[in-house]
mmCIF file of C-alpha atoms in Angstrom:
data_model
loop_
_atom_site.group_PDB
_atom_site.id
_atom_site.type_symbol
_atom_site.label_atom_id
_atom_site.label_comp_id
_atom_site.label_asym_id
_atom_site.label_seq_id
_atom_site.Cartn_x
_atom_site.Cartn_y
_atom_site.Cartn_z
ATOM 1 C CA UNK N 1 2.729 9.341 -7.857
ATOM 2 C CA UNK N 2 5.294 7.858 -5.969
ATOM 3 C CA UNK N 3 8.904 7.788 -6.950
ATOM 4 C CA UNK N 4 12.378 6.626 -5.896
ATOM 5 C CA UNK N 5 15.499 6.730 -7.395
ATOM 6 C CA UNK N 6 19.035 5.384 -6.224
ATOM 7 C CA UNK N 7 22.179 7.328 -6.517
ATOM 8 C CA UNK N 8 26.219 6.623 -5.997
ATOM 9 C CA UNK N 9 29.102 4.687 -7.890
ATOM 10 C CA UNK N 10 28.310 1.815 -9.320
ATOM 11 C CA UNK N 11 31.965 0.121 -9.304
ATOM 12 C CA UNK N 12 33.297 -0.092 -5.407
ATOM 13 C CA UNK N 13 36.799 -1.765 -4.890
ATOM 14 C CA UNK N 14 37.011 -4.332 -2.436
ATOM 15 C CA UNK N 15 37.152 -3.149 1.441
ATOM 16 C CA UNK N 16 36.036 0.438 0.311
ATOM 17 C CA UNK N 17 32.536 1.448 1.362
ATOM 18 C CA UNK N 18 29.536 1.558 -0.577
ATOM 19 C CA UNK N 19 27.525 5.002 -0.470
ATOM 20 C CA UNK N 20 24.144 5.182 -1.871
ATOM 21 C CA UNK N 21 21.636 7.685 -1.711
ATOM 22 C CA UNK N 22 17.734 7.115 -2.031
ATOM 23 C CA UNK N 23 15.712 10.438 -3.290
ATOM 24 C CA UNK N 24 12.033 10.464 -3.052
ATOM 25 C CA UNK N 25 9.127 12.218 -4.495
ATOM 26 C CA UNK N 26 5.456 12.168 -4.342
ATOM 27 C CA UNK N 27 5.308 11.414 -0.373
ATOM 28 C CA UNK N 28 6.960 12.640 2.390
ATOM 29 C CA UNK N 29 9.267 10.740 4.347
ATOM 30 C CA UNK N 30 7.862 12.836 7.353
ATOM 31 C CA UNK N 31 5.043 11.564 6.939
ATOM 32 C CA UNK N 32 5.340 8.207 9.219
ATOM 33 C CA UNK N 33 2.935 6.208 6.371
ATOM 34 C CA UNK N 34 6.765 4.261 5.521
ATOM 35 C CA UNK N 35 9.349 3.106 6.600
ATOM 36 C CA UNK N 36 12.430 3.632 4.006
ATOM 37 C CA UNK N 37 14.666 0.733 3.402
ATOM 38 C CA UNK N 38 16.986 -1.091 1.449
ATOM 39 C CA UNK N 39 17.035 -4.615 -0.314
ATOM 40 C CA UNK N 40 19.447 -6.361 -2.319
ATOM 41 C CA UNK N 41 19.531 -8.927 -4.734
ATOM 42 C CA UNK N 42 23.088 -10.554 -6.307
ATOM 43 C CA UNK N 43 23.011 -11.617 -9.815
ATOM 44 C CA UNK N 44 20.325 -14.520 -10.317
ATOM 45 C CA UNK N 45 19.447 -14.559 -6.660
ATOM 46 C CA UNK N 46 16.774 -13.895 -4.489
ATOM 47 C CA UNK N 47 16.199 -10.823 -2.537
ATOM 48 C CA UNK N 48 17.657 -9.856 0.436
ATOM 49 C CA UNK N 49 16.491 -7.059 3.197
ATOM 50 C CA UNK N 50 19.261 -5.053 4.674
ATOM 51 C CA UNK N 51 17.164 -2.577 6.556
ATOM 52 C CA UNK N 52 15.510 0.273 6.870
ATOM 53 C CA UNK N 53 14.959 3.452 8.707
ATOM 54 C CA UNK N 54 12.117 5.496 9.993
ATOM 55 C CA UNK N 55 12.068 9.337 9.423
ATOM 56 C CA UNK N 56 12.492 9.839 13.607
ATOM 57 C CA UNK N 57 16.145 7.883 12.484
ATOM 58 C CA UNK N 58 15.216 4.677 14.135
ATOM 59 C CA UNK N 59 17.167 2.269 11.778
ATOM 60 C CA UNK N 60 16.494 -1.489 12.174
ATOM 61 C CA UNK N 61 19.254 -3.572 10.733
ATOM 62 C CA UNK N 62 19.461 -7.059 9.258
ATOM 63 C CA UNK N 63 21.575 -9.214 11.810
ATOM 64 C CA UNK N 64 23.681 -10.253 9.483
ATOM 65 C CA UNK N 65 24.801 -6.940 8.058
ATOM 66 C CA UNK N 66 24.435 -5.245 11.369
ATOM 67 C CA UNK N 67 28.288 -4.167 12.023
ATOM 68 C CA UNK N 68 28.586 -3.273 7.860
ATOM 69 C CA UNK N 69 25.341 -0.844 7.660
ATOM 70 C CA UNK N 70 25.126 2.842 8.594
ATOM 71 C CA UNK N 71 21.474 4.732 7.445
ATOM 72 C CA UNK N 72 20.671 7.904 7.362
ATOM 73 C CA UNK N 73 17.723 10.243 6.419
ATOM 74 C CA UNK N 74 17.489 13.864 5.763
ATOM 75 C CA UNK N 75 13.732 14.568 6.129
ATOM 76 C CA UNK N 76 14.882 18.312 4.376
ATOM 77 C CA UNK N 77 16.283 16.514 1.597
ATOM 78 C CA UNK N 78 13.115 14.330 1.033
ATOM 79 C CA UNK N 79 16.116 11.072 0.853
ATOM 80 C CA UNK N 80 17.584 8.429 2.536
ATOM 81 C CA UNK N 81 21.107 7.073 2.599
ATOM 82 C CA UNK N 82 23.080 3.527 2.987
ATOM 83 C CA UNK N 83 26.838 3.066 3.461
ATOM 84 C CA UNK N 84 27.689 -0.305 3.488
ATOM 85 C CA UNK N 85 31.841 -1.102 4.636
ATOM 86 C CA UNK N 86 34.292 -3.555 4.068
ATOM 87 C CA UNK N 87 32.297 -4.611 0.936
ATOM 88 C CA UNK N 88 33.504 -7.842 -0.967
ATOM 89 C CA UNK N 89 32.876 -9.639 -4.315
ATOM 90 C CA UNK N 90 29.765 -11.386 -2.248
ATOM 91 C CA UNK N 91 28.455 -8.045 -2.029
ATOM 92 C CA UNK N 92 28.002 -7.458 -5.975
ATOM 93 C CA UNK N 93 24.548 -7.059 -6.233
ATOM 94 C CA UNK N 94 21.344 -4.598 -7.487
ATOM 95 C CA UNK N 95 20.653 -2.531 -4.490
ATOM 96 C CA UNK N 96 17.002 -0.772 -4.055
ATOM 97 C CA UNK N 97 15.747 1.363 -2.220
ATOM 98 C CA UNK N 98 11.862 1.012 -0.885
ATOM 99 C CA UNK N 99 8.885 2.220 1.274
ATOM 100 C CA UNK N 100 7.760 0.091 3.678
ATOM 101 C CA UNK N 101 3.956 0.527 4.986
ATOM 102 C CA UNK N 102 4.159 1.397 8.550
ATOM 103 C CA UNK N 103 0.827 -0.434 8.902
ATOM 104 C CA UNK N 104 0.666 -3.628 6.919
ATOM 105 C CA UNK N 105 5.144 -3.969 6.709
ATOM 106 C CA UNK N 106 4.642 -4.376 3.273
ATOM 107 C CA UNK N 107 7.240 -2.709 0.526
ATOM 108 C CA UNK N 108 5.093 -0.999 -1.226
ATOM 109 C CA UNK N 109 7.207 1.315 -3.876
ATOM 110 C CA UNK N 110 11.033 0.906 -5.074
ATOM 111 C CA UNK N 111 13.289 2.206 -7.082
ATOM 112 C CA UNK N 112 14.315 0.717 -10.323
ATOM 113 C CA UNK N 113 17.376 -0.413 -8.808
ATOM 114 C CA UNK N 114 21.470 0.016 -9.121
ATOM 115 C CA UNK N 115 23.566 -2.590 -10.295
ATOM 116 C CA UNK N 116 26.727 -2.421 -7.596
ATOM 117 C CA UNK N 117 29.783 -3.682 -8.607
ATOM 118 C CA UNK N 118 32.697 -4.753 -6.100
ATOM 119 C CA UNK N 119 35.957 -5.041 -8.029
ATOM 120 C CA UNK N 120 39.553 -4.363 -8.119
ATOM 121 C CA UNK B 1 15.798 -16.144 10.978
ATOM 122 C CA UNK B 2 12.748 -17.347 9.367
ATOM 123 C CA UNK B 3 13.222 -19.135 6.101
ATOM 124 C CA UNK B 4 10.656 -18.992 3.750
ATOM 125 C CA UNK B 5 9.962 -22.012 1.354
ATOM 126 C CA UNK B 6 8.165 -21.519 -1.883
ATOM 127 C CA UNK B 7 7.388 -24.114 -4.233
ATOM 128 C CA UNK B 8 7.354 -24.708 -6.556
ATOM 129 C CA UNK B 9 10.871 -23.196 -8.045
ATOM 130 C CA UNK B 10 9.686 -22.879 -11.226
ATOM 131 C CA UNK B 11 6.228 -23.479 -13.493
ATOM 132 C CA UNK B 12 5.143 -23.728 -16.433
ATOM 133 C CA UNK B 13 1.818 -23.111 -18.064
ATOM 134 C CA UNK B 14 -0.548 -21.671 -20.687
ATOM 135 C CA UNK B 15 -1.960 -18.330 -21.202
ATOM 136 C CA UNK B 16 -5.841 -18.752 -19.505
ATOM 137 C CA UNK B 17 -4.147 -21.297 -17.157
ATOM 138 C CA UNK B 18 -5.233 -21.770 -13.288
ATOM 139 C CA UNK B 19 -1.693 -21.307 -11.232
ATOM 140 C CA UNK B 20 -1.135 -21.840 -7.730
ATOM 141 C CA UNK B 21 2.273 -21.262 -5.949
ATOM 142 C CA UNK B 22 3.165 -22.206 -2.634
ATOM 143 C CA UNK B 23 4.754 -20.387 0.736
ATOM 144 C CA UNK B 24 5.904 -22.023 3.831
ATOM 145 C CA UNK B 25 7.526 -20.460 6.816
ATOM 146 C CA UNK B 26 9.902 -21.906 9.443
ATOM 147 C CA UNK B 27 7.666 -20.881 12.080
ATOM 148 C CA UNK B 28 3.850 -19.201 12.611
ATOM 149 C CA UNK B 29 4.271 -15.594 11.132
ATOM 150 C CA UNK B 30 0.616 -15.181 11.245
ATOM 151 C CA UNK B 31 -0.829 -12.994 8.601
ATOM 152 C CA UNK B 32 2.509 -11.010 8.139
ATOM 153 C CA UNK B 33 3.372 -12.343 4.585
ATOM 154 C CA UNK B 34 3.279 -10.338 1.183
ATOM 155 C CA UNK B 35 3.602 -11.167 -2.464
ATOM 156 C CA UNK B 36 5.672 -9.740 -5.172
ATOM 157 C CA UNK B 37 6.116 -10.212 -8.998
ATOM 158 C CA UNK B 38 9.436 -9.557 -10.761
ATOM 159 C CA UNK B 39 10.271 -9.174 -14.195
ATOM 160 C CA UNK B 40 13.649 -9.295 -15.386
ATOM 161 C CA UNK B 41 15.660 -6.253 -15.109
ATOM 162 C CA UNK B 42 12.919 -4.552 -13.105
ATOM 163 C CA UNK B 43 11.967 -4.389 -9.833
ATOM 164 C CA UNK B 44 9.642 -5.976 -7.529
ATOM 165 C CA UNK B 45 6.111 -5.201 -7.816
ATOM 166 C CA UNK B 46 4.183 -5.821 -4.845
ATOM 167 C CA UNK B 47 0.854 -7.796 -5.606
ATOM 168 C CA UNK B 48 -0.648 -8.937 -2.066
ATOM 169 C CA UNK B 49 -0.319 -7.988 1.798
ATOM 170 C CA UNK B 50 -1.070 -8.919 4.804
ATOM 171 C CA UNK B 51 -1.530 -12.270 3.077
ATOM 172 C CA UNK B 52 -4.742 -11.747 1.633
ATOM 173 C CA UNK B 53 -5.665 -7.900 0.152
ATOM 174 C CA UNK B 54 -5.081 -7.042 -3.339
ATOM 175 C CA UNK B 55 -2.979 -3.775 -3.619
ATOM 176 C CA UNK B 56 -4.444 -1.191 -5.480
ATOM 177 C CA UNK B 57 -4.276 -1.540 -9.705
ATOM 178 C CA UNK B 58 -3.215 -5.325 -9.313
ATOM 179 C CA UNK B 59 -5.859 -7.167 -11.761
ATOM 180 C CA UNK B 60 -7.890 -9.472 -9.437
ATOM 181 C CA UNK B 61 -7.218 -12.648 -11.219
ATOM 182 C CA UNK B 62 -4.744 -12.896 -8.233
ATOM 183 C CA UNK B 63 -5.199 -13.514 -5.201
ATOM 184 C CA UNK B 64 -3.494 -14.450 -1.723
ATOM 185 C CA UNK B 65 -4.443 -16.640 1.249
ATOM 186 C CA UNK B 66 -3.195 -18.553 4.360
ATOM 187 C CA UNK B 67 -2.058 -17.379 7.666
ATOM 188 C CA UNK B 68 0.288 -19.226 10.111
ATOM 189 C CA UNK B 69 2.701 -20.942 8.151
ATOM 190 C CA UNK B 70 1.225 -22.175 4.684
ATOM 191 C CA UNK B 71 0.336 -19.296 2.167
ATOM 192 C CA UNK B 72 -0.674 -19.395 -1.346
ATOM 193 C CA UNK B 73 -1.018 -17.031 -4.541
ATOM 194 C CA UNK B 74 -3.589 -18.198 -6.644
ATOM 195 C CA UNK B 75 -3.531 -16.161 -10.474
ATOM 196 C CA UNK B 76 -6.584 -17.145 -12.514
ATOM 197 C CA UNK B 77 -6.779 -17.140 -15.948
ATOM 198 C CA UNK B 78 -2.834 -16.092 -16.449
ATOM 199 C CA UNK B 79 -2.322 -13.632 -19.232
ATOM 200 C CA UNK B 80 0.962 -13.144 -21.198
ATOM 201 C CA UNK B 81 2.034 -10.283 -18.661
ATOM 202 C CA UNK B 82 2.182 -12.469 -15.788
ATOM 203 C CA UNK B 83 5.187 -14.748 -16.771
ATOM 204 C CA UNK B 84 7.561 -13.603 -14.511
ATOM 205 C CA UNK B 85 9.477 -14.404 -11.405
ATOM 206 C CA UNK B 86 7.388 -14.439 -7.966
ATOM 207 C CA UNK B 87 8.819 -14.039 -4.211
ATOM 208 C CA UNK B 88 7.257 -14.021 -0.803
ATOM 209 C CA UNK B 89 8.265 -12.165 2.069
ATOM 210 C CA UNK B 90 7.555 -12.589 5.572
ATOM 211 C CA UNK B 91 7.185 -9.212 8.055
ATOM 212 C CA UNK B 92 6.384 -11.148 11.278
ATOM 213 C CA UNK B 93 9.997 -10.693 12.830
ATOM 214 C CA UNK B 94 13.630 -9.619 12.121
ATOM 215 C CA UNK B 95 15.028 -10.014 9.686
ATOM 216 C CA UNK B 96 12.551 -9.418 6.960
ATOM 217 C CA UNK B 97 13.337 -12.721 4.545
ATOM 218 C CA UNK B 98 11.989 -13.146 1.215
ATOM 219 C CA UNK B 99 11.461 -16.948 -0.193
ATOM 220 C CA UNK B 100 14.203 -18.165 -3.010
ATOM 221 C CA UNK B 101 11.400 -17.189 -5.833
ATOM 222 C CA UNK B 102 9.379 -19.208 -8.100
ATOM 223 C CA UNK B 103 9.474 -18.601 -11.828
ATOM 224 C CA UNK B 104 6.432 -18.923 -13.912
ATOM 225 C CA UNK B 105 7.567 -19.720 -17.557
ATOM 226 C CA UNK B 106 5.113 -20.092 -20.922
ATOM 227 C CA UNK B 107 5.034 -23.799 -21.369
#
């Protein structure tokens, strides 16, 4: 069974960087099946991709986050990462993490989600 | 981008009810579209890709079609579980955009 989980502070002050860390169990990121990304989702919203990255460290951004996003992956780790800079109030939001199908670009499994905070 | 319309934004109906909600994309995406059901305080749960195939342990009482532009999710016979919150999302091109949700409420 597949499994995800999202890790880092919850409460980020304005024009600090977010850090979040994606483990995963039950698959391999190695394994090319997924792609391993990121959506978000402010309070009451809709959803919103970010990006994701592939375990060779191909990352393919959302345009309009582009210059904010780093992601990583640590194929020895089994996990992925997201920083996110200069975050603002507009970034307050549930962040999850997620395997995309390499064949059908579907996101098949995510985590349960972590509600980030951007506050003084 | 490609914006993704759904409608309607929000529906309500009857346990054993016939529901069908809507998808429309700015521009042909072909068959690149999946559907996902979201219950608060949870995440998504993805119900249908590549427009049209089931994912595995979704109850076939739903079920996806279209390709182009205009794609629908059709749930049959809707049981208590399936009042929820639904979203497409379109994988043709970057960025990956979801639609603004439809909400299926107990009427």
């Amino acid at each position: 069974q597949v499994h995800l989980q999202e890790s880092g502070p919850r409460l980020v002050r304005p024009s600090q960087t977010l850090s979040l860390t994606c483990g995963v169990s039950g698959v391999s990121i190695s394994s090319g099946d997924y792609y391993w990304g990121w959506i978000r989702q402010p309070p009451g919203k809709a959803l919103e991709w970010i990006g994701y990255i592939y375990y060779s460290g191909t990352p393919y951004h959302n345009p309009s986050l582009m210059s904010r996003v780093i992601m990583s992956i640590d194929t020895s780790k089994n996990q992925f990462s997201l920083k996110m800079t200069s975050l603002t109030a507009a970034d307050t939001a549930v962040y999850y993490c997620a395997g995309l199908s390499y064949d059908y670009r579907s996101f098949d499994y995510w985590g349960q989600g972590t509600l980030i905070t951007v506050s003084s | 981008d490609i914006q993704m319309t759904q409608s309607p934004s929000s529906v309500s109906a009857s346990v054993g009810d016939r529901v069908t909600i809507t998808c429309r994309a700015s521009q042909d995406i072909s068959g690149w579209l999946a559907w996902y059901q979201q219950k608060p305080g949870k995440a998504p749960k993805l119900l249908m890709y590549v427009a049209s195939s089931l994912q595995s342990g979704v109850p076939s009482r739903f079920s996806g079609s279209g390709s182009g532009t205009d794609f629908t999710l059709t749930i049959t016979s809707l049981q208590p579980e399936d009042f929820a919150t639904y979203y497409c999302q379109q994988a043709n091109s970057f960025p990956y955009t979801f639609g603004q949700g439809t909400k299926l409420e107990v009427k």
